[in-house]
XYZ file of C-alpha atoms in Angstrom:
308
model
C 75.265 20.936 138.779
C 72.614 20.874 136.051
C 69.913 20.680 138.721
C 71.340 23.786 140.382
C 71.479 25.584 137.055
C 67.859 24.669 136.331
C 66.830 25.866 139.790
C 68.653 29.136 139.232
C 66.900 29.596 135.886
C 63.496 29.083 137.516
C 64.244 31.188 140.598
C 61.953 34.169 140.918
C 59.368 32.917 138.430
C 55.856 33.964 139.432
C 53.204 31.363 138.545
C 50.670 34.006 137.483
C 53.146 35.771 135.205
C 54.275 32.411 133.817
C 50.657 31.497 132.979
C 50.056 34.917 131.405
C 53.117 34.456 129.186
C 51.565 31.321 127.701
C 48.092 32.853 127.466
C 49.371 35.933 125.620
C 51.306 33.936 123.007
C 50.253 34.459 119.374
C 49.097 30.974 118.445
C 49.170 31.649 114.704
C 52.950 32.112 115.014
C 53.161 29.028 117.227
C 51.476 27.057 114.429
C 53.929 28.528 111.903
C 56.779 27.457 114.176
C 55.409 23.909 114.341
C 55.070 23.713 110.553
C 58.641 24.928 110.053
C 59.806 22.353 112.585
C 58.078 19.629 110.535
C 59.820 20.935 107.401
C 63.182 20.677 109.160
C 62.471 17.043 110.060
C 61.391 16.263 106.497
C 64.695 17.637 105.217
C 66.516 15.576 107.866
C 64.748 12.451 106.595
C 66.075 13.191 103.107
C 69.587 13.427 104.572
C 69.170 9.881 105.882
C 67.840 8.677 102.533
C 70.986 9.991 100.833
C 73.020 7.846 103.229
C 70.840 4.774 102.676
C 71.152 5.162 98.914
C 74.934 5.495 99.180
C 75.234 2.207 101.100
C 73.096 0.183 98.676
C 69.523 0.713 99.875
C 68.409 2.893 96.989
C 65.389 0.632 96.459
C 63.850 1.891 99.703
C 60.978 4.198 98.837
C 61.202 7.832 99.826
C 57.885 7.524 101.672
C 59.067 4.627 103.824
C 62.304 6.376 104.769
C 60.405 9.541 105.725
C 57.883 7.479 107.718
C 60.620 5.590 109.592
C 62.412 8.835 110.387
C 59.250 10.514 111.666
C 58.310 7.505 113.797
C 61.778 7.349 115.332
C 61.917 11.084 115.920
C 58.511 11.069 117.568
C 59.634 8.270 119.854
C 62.801 10.221 120.634
C 60.696 13.095 121.998
C 59.206 10.705 124.560
C 62.121 8.395 125.324
C 65.343 9.318 127.159
C 68.851 9.366 125.718
C 68.949 8.166 122.088
C 66.374 5.366 122.271
C 64.445 6.977 119.442
C 67.217 5.785 117.111
C 66.397 2.195 118.059
C 62.777 2.802 117.079
C 63.913 4.359 113.803
C 66.053 1.311 113.046
C 63.135 -1.036 113.776
C 60.787 1.029 111.608
C 63.059 1.053 108.552
C 63.645 -2.706 108.877
C 59.941 -3.304 108.247
C 60.619 -2.668 104.564
C 61.469 -5.935 102.746
C 64.566 -4.377 101.161
C 65.973 -3.334 104.527
C 64.866 -6.567 106.197
C 66.697 -8.694 103.654
C 69.759 -6.468 103.623
C 72.525 -6.336 106.174
C 71.203 -5.058 109.501
C 74.645 -3.711 110.359
C 74.609 -1.562 107.228
C 71.240 -0.137 108.263
C 72.562 0.551 111.760
C 75.651 2.155 110.241
C 73.472 4.415 108.117
C 71.648 5.576 111.255
C 74.976 6.356 112.916
C 76.285 8.098 109.788
C 73.139 10.215 109.629
C 73.527 11.280 113.254
C 77.200 12.083 112.664
C 76.534 14.099 109.502
C 73.600 15.861 111.157
C 75.601 16.760 114.253
C 78.814 17.800 112.516
C 77.166 19.848 109.744
C 74.840 21.570 112.219
C 77.665 22.348 114.618
C 79.875 23.744 111.852
C 77.060 26.077 110.751
C 76.524 27.245 114.333
C 80.261 27.603 114.999
C 80.903 29.632 111.857
C 77.914 31.843 112.649
C 79.176 32.370 116.202
C 82.595 33.361 114.885
C 81.223 35.783 112.281
C 78.171 37.477 113.772
C 78.511 39.853 116.745
C 77.509 38.200 120.012
C 76.161 39.905 123.124
C 78.759 40.368 125.861
C 76.883 37.983 128.168
C 77.650 35.048 125.864
C 80.915 36.253 124.315
C 82.675 33.184 125.718
C 80.557 31.044 123.398
C 82.665 32.288 120.485
C 85.832 30.771 121.981
C 84.091 27.490 122.776
C 82.818 27.223 119.206
C 86.203 28.142 117.755
C 88.024 25.554 119.867
C 85.615 22.757 118.972
C 85.674 23.756 115.296
C 89.486 23.554 115.323
C 89.232 20.127 116.969
C 86.831 18.931 114.272
C 89.175 20.184 111.560
C 92.069 18.254 113.099
C 89.910 15.134 113.377
C 88.958 15.435 109.691
C 92.621 15.742 108.677
C 93.551 12.668 110.730
C 90.626 10.679 109.312
C 91.470 11.749 105.743
C 95.085 10.638 106.081
C 94.226 7.374 107.805
C 94.376 4.077 105.946
C 91.052 2.344 106.501
C 92.413 -1.097 105.647
C 95.272 -0.779 108.123
C 92.894 0.380 110.854
C 90.588 -2.562 110.160
C 93.531 -4.949 110.348
C 94.112 -3.850 113.943
C 90.577 -4.837 114.923
C 90.308 -8.327 116.473
C 89.281 -10.864 113.853
C 86.010 -11.753 115.576
C 84.969 -8.080 115.550
C 85.942 -7.339 111.955
C 82.567 -8.405 110.403
C 80.784 -6.102 112.846
C 83.080 -3.156 112.089
C 82.923 -3.769 108.330
C 79.124 -3.892 108.338
C 78.838 -0.648 110.270
C 81.499 1.001 108.085
C 79.596 0.061 104.919
C 76.582 1.848 106.392
C 78.667 5.025 106.418
C 79.387 4.838 102.689
C 77.946 8.338 102.261
C 81.280 9.746 103.448
C 82.971 8.068 100.487
C 80.413 9.233 97.903
C 80.867 12.852 96.929
C 77.530 13.088 95.097
C 75.460 11.685 97.955
C 77.432 13.619 100.578
C 76.872 16.949 98.815
C 73.153 16.224 98.457
C 72.964 15.307 102.144
C 74.764 18.495 103.179
C 72.338 20.504 101.062
C 69.327 18.910 102.760
C 70.979 19.407 106.146
C 71.369 23.120 105.476
C 67.662 23.283 104.647
C 66.924 21.475 107.930
C 69.055 23.916 109.920
C 67.536 26.930 108.184
C 63.983 25.723 108.813
C 64.809 25.042 112.480
C 66.209 28.544 112.993
C 63.153 30.061 111.293
C 60.951 27.909 113.534
C 62.658 29.329 116.611
C 62.344 32.878 115.238
C 58.602 32.372 114.729
C 58.235 31.019 118.267
C 60.219 33.927 119.725
C 57.904 36.317 117.916
C 54.875 34.409 119.212
C 55.989 35.086 122.805
C 56.831 38.723 122.099
C 60.586 38.124 122.272
C 63.186 39.386 119.750
C 63.222 37.054 116.749
C 66.861 37.985 116.171
C 67.807 35.803 119.128
C 66.895 32.662 117.144
C 70.463 31.844 116.103
C 71.735 32.267 119.670
C 68.949 30.008 120.980
C 69.758 27.435 118.312
C 73.451 27.501 119.237
C 72.627 26.973 122.918
C 70.287 24.124 121.995
C 73.021 22.430 119.960
C 75.475 22.673 122.854
C 72.959 21.509 125.473
C 71.865 18.689 123.150
C 75.215 16.981 123.781
C 73.932 16.234 127.297
C 70.372 15.389 126.230
C 69.774 12.414 128.511
C 66.184 13.416 129.295
C 63.237 13.053 126.870
C 63.492 15.930 124.389
C 66.351 17.435 126.414
C 63.858 19.072 128.784
C 65.472 20.683 131.826
C 68.957 20.732 130.334
C 67.835 23.036 127.543
C 66.121 25.399 129.993
C 69.295 25.597 132.086
C 71.210 26.716 128.982
C 68.696 29.036 127.299
C 66.884 30.866 130.100
C 69.875 32.444 131.923
C 71.520 33.454 128.627
C 68.415 35.199 127.259
C 67.658 36.889 130.579
C 71.225 38.202 130.915
C 71.636 39.151 127.250
C 68.328 40.830 126.456
C 67.142 41.806 129.931
C 63.991 39.715 129.564
C 61.769 38.493 132.352
C 62.502 35.004 133.619
C 58.855 34.018 133.422
C 58.349 34.743 129.715
C 61.775 33.343 128.852
C 61.052 30.097 130.671
C 57.631 29.955 129.007
C 59.343 30.312 125.611
C 61.862 27.583 126.434
C 59.111 25.185 127.480
C 57.217 26.277 124.363
C 60.122 24.956 122.284
C 59.600 21.541 123.848
C 55.811 21.685 123.507
C 55.976 22.747 119.844
C 58.565 20.111 118.951
C 56.633 17.427 120.830
C 53.308 18.307 119.192
C 54.777 18.511 115.684
C 56.760 15.292 116.154
C 53.795 13.316 117.485
C 51.502 14.525 114.693
C 54.112 13.589 112.072
C 54.720 10.210 113.758
C 50.980 9.494 113.873
C 50.661 10.386 110.177
C 53.645 8.134 109.404
C 52.133 5.217 111.324
C 48.825 5.693 109.495
C 50.684 5.773 106.175
C 52.455 2.521 107.068
C 49.116 0.873 107.829
C 47.334 2.145 104.712
C 50.245 1.526 102.341
C 52.420 -1.252 103.806
C 55.984 -1.292 102.474
C 56.493 -3.760 99.647
C 59.509 -4.729 97.601
C 59.682 -3.484 94.044
C 58.788 -6.135 91.470
C 61.758 -7.941 89.973
C 62.776 -6.900 86.500
C 61.848 -9.426 83.806
C 64.734 -11.630 82.919
């Protein structure tokens, strides 16, 4: 079904017009979009550091956490599914503090970061979709967002009223160490101070990502006001991101919606959608390369022990 949707999005695209859409792009705005994308990833790295600090890895340097995040994110742009998270885990474990600590806690922090990132981002998008006026072509998106937001609220209430110890007691004894280790990695959800800081950084990440999309829309001569709609469609299509960078799935979601809503040409809209992937890939690979160079020039070391 996704293949048919992608084919429908590409139907009628003229190669010459498609090439002209790329050639006529304002590359200064493309560069601005890439820089804003890098800012959003930097803020996302700080979200993860809040979680690592909450679960006992406060001794990890800010630079190493940012480097590990950038390396993992760069790998995620090239690898399918969520394999970039495996690379991120391996990169953070190169630090002596993380290597000597519990690997399950580190893995739990990665999962907690993804959960906080996804939930906070979706809530922002859902609230925006419920408040701002949407074009008639995507009016149904408001009901989808509202339904999922209500489901998240119910899940939060259930989780809040649940007794963690009783739930753990129901886990088979041989699996309890595994579950406990992963749960300790999600300690950010039990720390109000770290959770609020993480939410703040996540809002910066979302804001920078929306501004990045607005800059890229402007670069292709499209209405920058469509940035929030594009971001919402990207969040929804990202649930099915089984391809590297979500390519193909994202186009199937964005192109028909923009064409129907704003009456745009399919060629320039598809060029913009592929430009999202190209900009994210370029920015991610540059940041990952810089992170790898930083790791080589300044290898992670443990802080010296305090004199006793």
